[in-house]
PDB file of N, CA and C in Angstrom:
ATOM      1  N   UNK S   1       3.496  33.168  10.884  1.00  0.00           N
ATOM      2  CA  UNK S   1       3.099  32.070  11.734  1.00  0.00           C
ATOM      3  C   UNK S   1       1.804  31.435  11.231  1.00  0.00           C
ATOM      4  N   UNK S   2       1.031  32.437  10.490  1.00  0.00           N
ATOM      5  CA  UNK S   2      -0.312  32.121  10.162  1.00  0.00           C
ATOM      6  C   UNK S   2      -0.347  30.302   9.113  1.00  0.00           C
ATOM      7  N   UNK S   3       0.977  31.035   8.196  1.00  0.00           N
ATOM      8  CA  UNK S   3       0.928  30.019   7.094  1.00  0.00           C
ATOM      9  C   UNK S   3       1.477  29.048   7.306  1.00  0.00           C
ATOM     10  N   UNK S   4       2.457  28.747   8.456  1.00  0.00           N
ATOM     11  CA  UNK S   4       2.988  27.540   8.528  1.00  0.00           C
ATOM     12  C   UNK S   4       1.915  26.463   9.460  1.00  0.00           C
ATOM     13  N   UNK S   5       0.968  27.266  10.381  1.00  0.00           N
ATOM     14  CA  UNK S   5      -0.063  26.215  10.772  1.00  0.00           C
ATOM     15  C   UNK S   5      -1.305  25.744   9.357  1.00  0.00           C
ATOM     16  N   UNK S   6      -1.512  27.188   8.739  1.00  0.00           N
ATOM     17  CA  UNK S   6      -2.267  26.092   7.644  1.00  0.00           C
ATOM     18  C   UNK S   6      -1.456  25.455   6.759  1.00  0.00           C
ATOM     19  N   UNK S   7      -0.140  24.882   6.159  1.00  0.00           N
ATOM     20  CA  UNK S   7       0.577  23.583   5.993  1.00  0.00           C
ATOM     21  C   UNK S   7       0.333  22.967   6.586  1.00  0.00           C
ATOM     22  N   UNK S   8       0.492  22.835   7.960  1.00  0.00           N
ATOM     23  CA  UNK S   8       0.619  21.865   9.078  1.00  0.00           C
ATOM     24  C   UNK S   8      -0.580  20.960   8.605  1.00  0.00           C
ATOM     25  N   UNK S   9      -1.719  21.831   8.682  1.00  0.00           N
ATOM     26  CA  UNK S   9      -3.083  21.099   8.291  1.00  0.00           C
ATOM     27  C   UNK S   9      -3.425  20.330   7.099  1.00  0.00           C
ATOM     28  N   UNK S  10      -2.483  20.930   6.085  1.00  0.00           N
ATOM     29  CA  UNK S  10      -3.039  20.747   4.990  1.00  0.00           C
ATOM     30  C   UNK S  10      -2.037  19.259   4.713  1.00  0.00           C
ATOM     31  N   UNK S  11      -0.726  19.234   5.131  1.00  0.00           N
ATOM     32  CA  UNK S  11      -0.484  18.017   5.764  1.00  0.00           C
ATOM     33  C   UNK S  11      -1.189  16.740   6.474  1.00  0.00           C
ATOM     34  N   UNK S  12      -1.599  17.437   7.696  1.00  0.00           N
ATOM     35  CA  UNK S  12      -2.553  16.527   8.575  1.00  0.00           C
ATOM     36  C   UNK S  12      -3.386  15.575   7.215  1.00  0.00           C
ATOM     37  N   UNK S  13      -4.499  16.575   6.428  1.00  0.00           N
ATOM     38  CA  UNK S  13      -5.204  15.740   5.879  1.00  0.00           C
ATOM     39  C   UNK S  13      -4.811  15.163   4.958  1.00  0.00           C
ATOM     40  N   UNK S  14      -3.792  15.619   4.336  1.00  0.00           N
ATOM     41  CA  UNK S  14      -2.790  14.486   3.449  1.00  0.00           C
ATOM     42  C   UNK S  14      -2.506  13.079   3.366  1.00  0.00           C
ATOM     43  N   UNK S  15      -1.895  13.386   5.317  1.00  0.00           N
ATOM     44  CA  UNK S  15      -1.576  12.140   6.269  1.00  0.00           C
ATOM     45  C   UNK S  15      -3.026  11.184   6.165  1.00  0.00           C
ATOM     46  N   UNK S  16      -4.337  12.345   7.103  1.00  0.00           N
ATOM     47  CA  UNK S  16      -5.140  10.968   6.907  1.00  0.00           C
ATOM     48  C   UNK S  16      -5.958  10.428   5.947  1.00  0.00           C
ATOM     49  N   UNK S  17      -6.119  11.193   4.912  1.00  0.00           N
ATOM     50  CA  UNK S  17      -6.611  10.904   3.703  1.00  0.00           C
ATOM     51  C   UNK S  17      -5.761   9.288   3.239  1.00  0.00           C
ATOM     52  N   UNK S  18      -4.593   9.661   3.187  1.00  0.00           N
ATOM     53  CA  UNK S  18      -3.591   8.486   2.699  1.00  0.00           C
ATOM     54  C   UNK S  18      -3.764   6.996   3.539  1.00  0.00           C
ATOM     55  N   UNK S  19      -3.663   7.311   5.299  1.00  0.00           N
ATOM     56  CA  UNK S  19      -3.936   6.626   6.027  1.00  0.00           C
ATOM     57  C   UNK S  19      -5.918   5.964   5.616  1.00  0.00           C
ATOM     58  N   UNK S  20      -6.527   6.838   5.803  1.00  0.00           N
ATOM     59  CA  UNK S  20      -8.128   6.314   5.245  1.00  0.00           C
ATOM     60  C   UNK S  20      -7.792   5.190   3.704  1.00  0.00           C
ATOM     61  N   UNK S  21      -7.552   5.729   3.021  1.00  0.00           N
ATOM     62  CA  UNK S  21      -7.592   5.207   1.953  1.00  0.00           C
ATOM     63  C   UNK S  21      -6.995   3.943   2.052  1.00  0.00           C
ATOM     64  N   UNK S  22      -5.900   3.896   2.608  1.00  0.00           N
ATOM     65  CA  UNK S  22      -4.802   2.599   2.961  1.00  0.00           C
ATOM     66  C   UNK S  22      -5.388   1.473   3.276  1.00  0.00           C
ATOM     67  N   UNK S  23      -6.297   1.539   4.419  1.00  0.00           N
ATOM     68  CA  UNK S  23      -7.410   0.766   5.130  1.00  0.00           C
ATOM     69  C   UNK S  23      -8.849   0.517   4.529  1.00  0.00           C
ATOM     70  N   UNK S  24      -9.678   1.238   3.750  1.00  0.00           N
ATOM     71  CA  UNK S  24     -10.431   1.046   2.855  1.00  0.00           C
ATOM     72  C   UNK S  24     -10.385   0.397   1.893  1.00  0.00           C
ATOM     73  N   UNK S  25      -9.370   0.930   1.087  1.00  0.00           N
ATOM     74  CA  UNK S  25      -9.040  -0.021  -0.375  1.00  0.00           C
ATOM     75  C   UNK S  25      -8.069  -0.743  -0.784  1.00  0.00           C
ATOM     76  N   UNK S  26      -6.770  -0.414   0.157  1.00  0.00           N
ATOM     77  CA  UNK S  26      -5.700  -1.308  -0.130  1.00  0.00           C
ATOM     78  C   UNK S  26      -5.859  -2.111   1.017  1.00  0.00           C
ATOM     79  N   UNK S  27      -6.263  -2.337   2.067  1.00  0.00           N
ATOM     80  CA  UNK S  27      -5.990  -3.560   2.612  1.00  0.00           C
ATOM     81  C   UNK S  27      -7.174  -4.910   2.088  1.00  0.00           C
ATOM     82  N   UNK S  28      -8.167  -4.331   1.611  1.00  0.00           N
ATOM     83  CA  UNK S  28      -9.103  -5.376   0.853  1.00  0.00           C
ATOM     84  C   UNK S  28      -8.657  -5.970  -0.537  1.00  0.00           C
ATOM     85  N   UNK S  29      -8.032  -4.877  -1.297  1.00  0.00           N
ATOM     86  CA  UNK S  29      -7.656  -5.428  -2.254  1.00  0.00           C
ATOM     87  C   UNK S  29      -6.668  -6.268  -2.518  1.00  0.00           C
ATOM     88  N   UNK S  30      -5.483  -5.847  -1.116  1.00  0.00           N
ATOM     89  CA  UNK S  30      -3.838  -6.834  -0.903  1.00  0.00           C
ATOM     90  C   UNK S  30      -4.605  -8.361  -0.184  1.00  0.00           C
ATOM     91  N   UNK S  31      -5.774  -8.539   0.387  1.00  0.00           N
ATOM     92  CA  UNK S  31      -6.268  -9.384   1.092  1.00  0.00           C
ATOM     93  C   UNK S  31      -6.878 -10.247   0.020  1.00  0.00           C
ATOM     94  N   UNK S  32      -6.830  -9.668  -1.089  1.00  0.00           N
ATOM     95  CA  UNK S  32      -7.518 -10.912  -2.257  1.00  0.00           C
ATOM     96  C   UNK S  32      -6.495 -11.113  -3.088  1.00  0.00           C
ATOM     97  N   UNK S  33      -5.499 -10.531  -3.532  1.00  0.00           N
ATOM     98  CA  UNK S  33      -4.315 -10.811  -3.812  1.00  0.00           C
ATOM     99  C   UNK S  33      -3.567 -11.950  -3.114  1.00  0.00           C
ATOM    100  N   UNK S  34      -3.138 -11.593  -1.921  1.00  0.00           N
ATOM    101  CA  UNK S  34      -2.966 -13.132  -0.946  1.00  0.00           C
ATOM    102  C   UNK S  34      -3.305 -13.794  -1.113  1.00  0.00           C
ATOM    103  N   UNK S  35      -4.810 -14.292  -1.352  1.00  0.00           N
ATOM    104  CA  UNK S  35      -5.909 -15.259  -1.376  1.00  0.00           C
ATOM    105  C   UNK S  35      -5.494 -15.930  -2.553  1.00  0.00           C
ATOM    106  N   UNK S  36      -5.264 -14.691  -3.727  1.00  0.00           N
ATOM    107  CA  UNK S  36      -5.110 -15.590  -4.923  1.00  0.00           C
ATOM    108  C   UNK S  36      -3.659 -16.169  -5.339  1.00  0.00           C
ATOM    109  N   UNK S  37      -2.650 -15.697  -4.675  1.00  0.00           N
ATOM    110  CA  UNK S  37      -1.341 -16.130  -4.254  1.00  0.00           C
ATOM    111  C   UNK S  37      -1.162 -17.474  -3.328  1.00  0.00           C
ATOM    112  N   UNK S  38      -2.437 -17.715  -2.718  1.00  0.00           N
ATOM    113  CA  UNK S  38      -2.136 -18.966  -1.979  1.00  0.00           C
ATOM    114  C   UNK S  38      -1.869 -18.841  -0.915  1.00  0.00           C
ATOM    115  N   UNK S  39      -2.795 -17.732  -0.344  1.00  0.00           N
ATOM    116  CA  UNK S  39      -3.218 -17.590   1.728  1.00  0.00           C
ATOM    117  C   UNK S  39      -4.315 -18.017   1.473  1.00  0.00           C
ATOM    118  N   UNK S  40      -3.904 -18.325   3.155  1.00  0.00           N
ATOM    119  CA  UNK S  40      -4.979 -19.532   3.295  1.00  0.00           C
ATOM    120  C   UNK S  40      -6.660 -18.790   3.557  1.00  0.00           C
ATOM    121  N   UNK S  41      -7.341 -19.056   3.182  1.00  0.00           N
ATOM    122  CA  UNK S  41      -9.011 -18.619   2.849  1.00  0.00           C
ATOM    123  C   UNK S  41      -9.677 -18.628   4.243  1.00  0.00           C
ATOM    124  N   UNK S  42      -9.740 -20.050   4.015  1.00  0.00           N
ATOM    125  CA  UNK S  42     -10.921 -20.582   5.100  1.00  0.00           C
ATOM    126  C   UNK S  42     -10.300 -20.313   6.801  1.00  0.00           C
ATOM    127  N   UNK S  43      -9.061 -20.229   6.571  1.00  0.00           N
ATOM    128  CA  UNK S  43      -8.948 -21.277   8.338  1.00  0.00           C
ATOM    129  C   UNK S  43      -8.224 -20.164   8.723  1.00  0.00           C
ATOM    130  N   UNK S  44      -7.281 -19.213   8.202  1.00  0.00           N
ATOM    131  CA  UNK S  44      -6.386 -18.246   8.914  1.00  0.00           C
ATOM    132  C   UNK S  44      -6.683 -16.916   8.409  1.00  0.00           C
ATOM    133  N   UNK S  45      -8.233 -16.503   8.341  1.00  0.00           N
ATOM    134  CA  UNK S  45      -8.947 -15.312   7.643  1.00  0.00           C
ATOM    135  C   UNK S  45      -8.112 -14.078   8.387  1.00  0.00           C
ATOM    136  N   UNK S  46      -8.076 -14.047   9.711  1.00  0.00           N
ATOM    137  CA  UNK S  46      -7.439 -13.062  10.490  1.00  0.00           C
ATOM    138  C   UNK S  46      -6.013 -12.603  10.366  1.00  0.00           C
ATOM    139  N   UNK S  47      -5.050 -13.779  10.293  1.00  0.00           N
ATOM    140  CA  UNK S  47      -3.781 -13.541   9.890  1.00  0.00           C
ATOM    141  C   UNK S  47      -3.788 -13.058   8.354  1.00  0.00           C
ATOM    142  N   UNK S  48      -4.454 -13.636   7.473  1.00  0.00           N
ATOM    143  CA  UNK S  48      -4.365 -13.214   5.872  1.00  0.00           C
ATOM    144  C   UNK S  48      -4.692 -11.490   5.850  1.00  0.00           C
ATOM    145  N   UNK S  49      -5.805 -11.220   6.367  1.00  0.00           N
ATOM    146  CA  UNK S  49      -6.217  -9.804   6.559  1.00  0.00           C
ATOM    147  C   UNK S  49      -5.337  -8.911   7.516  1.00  0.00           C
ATOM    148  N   UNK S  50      -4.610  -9.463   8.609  1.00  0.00           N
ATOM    149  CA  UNK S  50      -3.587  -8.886   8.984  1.00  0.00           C
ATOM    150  C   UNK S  50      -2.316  -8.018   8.592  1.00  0.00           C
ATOM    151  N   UNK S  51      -2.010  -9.510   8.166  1.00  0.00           N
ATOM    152  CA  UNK S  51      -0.791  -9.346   6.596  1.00  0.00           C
ATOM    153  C   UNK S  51      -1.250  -8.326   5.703  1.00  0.00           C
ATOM    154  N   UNK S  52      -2.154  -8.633   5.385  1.00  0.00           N
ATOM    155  CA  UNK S  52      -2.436  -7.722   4.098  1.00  0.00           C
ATOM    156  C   UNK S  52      -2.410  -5.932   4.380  1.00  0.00           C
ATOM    157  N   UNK S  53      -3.034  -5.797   5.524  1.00  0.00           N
ATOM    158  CA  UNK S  53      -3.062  -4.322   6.253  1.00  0.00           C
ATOM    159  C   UNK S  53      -1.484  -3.913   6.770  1.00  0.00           C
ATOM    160  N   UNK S  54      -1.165  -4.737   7.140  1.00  0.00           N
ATOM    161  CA  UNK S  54       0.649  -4.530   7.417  1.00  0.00           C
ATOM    162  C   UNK S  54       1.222  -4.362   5.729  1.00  0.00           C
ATOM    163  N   UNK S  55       1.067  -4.748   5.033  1.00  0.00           N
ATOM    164  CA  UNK S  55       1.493  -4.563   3.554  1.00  0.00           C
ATOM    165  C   UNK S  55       0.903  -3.293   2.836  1.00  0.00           C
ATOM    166  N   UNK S  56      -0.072  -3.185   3.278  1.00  0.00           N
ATOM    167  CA  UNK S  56      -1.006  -1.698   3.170  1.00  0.00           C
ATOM    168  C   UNK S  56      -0.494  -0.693   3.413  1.00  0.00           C
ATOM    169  N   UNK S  57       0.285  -0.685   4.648  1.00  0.00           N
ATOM    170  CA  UNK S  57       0.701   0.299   5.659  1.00  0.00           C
ATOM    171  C   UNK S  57       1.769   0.651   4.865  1.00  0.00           C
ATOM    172  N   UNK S  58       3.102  -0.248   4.365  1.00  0.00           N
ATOM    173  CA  UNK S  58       3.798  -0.682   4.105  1.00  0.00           C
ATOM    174  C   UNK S  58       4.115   0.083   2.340  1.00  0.00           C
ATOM    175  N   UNK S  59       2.837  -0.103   1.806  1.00  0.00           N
ATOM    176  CA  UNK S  59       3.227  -0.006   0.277  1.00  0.00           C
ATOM    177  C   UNK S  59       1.946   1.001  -0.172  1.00  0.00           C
ATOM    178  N   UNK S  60       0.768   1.147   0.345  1.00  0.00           N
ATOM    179  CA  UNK S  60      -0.059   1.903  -0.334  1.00  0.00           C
ATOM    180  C   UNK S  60      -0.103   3.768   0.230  1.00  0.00           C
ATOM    181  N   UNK S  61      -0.149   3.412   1.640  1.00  0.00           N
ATOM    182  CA  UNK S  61      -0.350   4.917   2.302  1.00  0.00           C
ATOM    183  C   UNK S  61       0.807   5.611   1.810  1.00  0.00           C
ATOM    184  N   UNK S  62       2.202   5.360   1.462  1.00  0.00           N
ATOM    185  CA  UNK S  62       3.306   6.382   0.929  1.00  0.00           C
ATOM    186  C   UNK S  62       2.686   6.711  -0.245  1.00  0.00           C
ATOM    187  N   UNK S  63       2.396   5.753  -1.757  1.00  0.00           N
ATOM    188  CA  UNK S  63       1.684   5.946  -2.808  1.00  0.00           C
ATOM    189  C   UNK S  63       0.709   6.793  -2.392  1.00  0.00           C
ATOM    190  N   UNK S  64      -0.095   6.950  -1.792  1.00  0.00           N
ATOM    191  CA  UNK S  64      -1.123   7.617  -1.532  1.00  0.00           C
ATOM    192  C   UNK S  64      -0.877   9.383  -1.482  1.00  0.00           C
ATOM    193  N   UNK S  65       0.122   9.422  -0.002  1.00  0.00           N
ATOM    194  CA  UNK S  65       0.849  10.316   0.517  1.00  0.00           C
ATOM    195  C   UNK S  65       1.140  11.528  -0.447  1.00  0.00           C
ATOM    196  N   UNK S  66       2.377  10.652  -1.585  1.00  0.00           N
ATOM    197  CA  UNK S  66       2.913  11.620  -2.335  1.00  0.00           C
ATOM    198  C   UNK S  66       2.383  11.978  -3.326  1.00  0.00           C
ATOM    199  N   UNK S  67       1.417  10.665  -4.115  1.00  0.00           N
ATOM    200  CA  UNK S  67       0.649  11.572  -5.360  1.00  0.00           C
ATOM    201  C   UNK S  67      -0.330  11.874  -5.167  1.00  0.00           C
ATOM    202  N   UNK S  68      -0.856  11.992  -4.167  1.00  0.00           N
ATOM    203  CA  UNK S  68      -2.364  12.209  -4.163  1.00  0.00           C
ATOM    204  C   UNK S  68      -3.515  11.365  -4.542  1.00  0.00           C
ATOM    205  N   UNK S  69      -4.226  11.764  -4.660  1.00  0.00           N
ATOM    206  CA  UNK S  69      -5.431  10.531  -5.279  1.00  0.00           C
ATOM    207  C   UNK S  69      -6.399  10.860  -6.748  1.00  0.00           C
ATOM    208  N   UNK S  70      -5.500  11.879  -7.484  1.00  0.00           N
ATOM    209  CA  UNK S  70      -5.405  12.299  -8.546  1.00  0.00           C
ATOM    210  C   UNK S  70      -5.597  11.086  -9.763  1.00  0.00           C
ATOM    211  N   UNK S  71      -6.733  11.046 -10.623  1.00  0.00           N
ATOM    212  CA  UNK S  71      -7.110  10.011 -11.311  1.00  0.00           C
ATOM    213  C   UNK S  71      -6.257   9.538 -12.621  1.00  0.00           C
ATOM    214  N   UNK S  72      -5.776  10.692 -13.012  1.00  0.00           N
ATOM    215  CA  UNK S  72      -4.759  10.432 -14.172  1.00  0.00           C
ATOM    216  C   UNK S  72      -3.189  10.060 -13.811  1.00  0.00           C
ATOM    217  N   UNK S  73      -3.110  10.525 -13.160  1.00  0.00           N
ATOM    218  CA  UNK S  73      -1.679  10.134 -12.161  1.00  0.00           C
ATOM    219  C   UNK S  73      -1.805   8.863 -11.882  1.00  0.00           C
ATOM    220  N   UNK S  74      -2.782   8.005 -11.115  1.00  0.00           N
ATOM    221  CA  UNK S  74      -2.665   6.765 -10.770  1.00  0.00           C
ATOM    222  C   UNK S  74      -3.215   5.931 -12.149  1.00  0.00           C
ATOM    223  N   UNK S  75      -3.592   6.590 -13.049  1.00  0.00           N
ATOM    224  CA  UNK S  75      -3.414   5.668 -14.202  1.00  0.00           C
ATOM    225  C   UNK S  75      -2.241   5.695 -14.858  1.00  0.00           C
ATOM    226  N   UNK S  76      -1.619   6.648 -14.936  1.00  0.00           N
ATOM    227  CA  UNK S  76       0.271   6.779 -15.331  1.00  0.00           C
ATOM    228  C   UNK S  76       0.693   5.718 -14.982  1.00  0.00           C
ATOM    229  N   UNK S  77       0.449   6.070 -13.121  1.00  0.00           N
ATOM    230  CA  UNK S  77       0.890   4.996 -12.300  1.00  0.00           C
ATOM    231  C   UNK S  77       1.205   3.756 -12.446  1.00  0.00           C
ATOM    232  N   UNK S  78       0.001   3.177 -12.571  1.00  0.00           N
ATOM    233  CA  UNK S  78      -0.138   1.946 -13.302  1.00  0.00           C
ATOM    234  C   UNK S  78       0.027   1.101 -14.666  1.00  0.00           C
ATOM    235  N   UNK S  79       0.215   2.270 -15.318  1.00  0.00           N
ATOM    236  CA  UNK S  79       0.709   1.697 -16.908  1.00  0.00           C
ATOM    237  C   UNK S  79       1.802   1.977 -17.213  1.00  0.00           C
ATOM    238  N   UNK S  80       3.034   2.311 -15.920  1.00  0.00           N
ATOM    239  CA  UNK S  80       4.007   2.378 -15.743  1.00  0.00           C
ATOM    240  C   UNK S  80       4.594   3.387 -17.023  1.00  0.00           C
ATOM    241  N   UNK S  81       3.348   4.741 -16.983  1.00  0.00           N
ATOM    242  CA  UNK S  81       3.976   5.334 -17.484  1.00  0.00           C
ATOM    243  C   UNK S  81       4.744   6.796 -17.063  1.00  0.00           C
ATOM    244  N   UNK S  82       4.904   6.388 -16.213  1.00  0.00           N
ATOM    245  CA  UNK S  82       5.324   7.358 -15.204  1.00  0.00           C
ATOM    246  C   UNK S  82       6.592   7.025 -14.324  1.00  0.00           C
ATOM    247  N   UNK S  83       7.642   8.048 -14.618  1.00  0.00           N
ATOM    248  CA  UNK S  83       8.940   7.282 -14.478  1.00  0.00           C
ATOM    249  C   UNK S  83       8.992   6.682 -12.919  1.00  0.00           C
ATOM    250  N   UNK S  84       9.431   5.875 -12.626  1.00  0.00           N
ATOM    251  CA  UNK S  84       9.851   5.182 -11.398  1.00  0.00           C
ATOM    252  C   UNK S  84      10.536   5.945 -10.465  1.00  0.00           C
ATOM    253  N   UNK S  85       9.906   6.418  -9.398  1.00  0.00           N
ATOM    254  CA  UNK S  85      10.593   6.912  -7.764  1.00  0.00           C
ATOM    255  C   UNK S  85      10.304   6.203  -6.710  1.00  0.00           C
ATOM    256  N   UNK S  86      11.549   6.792  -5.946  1.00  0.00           N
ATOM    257  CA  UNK S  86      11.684   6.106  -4.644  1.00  0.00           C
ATOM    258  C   UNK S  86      10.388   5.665  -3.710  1.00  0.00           C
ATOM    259  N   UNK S  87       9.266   6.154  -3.820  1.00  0.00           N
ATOM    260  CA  UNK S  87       8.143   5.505  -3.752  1.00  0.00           C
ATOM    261  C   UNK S  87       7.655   4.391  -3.915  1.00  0.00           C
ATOM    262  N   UNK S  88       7.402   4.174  -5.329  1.00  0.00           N
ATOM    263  CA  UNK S  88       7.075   3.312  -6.307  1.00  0.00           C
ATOM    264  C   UNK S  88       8.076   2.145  -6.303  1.00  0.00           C
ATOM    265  N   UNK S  89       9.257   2.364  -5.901  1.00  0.00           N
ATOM    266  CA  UNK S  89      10.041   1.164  -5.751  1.00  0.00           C
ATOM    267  C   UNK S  89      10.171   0.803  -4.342  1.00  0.00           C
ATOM    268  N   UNK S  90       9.813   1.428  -3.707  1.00  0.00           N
ATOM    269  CA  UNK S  90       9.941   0.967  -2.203  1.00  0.00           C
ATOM    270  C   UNK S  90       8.450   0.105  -1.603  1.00  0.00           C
ATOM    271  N   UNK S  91       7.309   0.404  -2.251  1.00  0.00           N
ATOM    272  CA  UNK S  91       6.656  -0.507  -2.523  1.00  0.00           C
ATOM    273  C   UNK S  91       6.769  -1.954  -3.308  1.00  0.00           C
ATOM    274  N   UNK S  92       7.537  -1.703  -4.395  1.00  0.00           N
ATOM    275  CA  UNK S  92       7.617  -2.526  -5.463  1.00  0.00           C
ATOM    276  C   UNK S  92       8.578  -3.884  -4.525  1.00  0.00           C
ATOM    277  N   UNK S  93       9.167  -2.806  -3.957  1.00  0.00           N
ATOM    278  CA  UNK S  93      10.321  -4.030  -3.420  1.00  0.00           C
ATOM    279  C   UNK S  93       9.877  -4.414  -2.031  1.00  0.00           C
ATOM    280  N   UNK S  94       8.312  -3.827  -1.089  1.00  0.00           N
ATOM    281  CA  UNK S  94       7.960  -4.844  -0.143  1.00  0.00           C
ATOM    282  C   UNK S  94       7.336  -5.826  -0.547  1.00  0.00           C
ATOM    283  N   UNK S  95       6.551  -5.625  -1.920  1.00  0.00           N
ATOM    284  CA  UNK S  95       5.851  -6.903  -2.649  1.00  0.00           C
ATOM    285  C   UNK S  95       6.467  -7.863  -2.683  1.00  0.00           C
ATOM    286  N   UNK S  96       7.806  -7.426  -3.624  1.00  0.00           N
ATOM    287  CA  UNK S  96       8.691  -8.344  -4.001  1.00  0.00           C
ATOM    288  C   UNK S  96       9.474  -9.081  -2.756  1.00  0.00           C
ATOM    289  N   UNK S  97       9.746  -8.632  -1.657  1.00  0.00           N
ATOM    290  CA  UNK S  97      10.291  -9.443  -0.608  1.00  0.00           C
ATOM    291  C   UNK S  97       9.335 -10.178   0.329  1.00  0.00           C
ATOM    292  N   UNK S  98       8.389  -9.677   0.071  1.00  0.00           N
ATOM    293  CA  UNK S  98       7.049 -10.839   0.858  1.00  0.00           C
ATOM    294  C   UNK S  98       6.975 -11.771  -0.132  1.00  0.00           C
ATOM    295  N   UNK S  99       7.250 -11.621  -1.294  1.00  0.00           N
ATOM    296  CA  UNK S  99       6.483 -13.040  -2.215  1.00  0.00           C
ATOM    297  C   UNK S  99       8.122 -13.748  -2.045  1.00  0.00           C
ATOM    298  N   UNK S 100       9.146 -13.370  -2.389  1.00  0.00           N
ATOM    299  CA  UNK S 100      10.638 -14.121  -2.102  1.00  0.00           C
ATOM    300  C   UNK S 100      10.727 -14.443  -0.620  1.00  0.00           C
ATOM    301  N   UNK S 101       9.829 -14.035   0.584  1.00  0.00           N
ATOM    302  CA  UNK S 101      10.424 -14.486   1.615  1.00  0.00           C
ATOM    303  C   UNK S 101       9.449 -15.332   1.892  1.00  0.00           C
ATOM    304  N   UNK S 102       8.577 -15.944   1.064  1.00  0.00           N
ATOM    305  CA  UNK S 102       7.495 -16.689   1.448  1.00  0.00           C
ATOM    306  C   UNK S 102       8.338 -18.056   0.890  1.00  0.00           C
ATOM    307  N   UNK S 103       8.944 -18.273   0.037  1.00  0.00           N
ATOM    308  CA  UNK S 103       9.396 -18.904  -0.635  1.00  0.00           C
ATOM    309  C   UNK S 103      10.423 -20.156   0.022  1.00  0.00           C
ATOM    310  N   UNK S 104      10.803 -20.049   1.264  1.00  0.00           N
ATOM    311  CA  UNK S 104      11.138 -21.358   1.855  1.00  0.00           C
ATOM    312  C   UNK S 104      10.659 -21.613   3.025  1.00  0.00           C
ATOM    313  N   UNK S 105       9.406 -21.250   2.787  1.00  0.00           N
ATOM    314  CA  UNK S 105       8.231 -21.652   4.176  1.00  0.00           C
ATOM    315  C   UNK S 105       7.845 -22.744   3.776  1.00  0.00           C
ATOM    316  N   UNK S 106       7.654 -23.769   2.572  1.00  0.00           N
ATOM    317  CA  UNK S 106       7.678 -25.332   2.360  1.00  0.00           C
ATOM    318  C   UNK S 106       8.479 -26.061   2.900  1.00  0.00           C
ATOM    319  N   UNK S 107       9.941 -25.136   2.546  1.00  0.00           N
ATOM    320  CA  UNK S 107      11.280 -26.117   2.932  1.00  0.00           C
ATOM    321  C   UNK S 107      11.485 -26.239   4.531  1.00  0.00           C
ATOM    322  N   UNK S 108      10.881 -25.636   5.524  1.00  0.00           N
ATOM    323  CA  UNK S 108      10.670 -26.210   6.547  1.00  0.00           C
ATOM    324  C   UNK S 108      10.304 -27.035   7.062  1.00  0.00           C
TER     325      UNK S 108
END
């Protein structure tokens, strides 16, 4: 019984480590991304930063979750040298459907 409550924990801080991090660095960094994608700056600061933390939630805290915050890993990560999982594409593909579903908000 002993060892399955310290998992439990060692979980817990997994969870909020991933969750902390999500909100610290990925929602600032998805919030200038937007910006430079063409959200709006000046006038809808709240909705842009919104979005961006919903996309956070969305695509960074799982990344977070499963690899840890391990420095060589998230450089793999990123130089895509590290084979592609269900993670990594399930992010890949909320990016990709926010930037395609933005895409006939003119044609209105």
């Amino acid at each position: 019984m002993e060892r399955s409550t310290s998992l439990y924990r060692i979980a817990d801080r997994a969870a909020f480590i991933a969750l902390t991090l999500t909100f610290l660095l990925g929602t600032p960094a998805l919030s200038l991304l937007l910006i430079l994608f063409g959200a709006p700056f000046t006038t809808h600061t709240a909705h842009t930063v919104l979005c961006a933390a919903h996309m956070a939630l969305l695509t960074v805290t799982p990344l977070v979750y499963v690899h840890g915050v391990d420095s060589p890993i998230w450089k793999q990560i990123w130089a895509l040298a590290r084979p592609a999982d269900a993670v990594w594409g399930g992010a890949l593909g909320a990016c990709v459907g926010a930037w395609l579903g933005a895409v006939p908000i003119p044609l209105d």
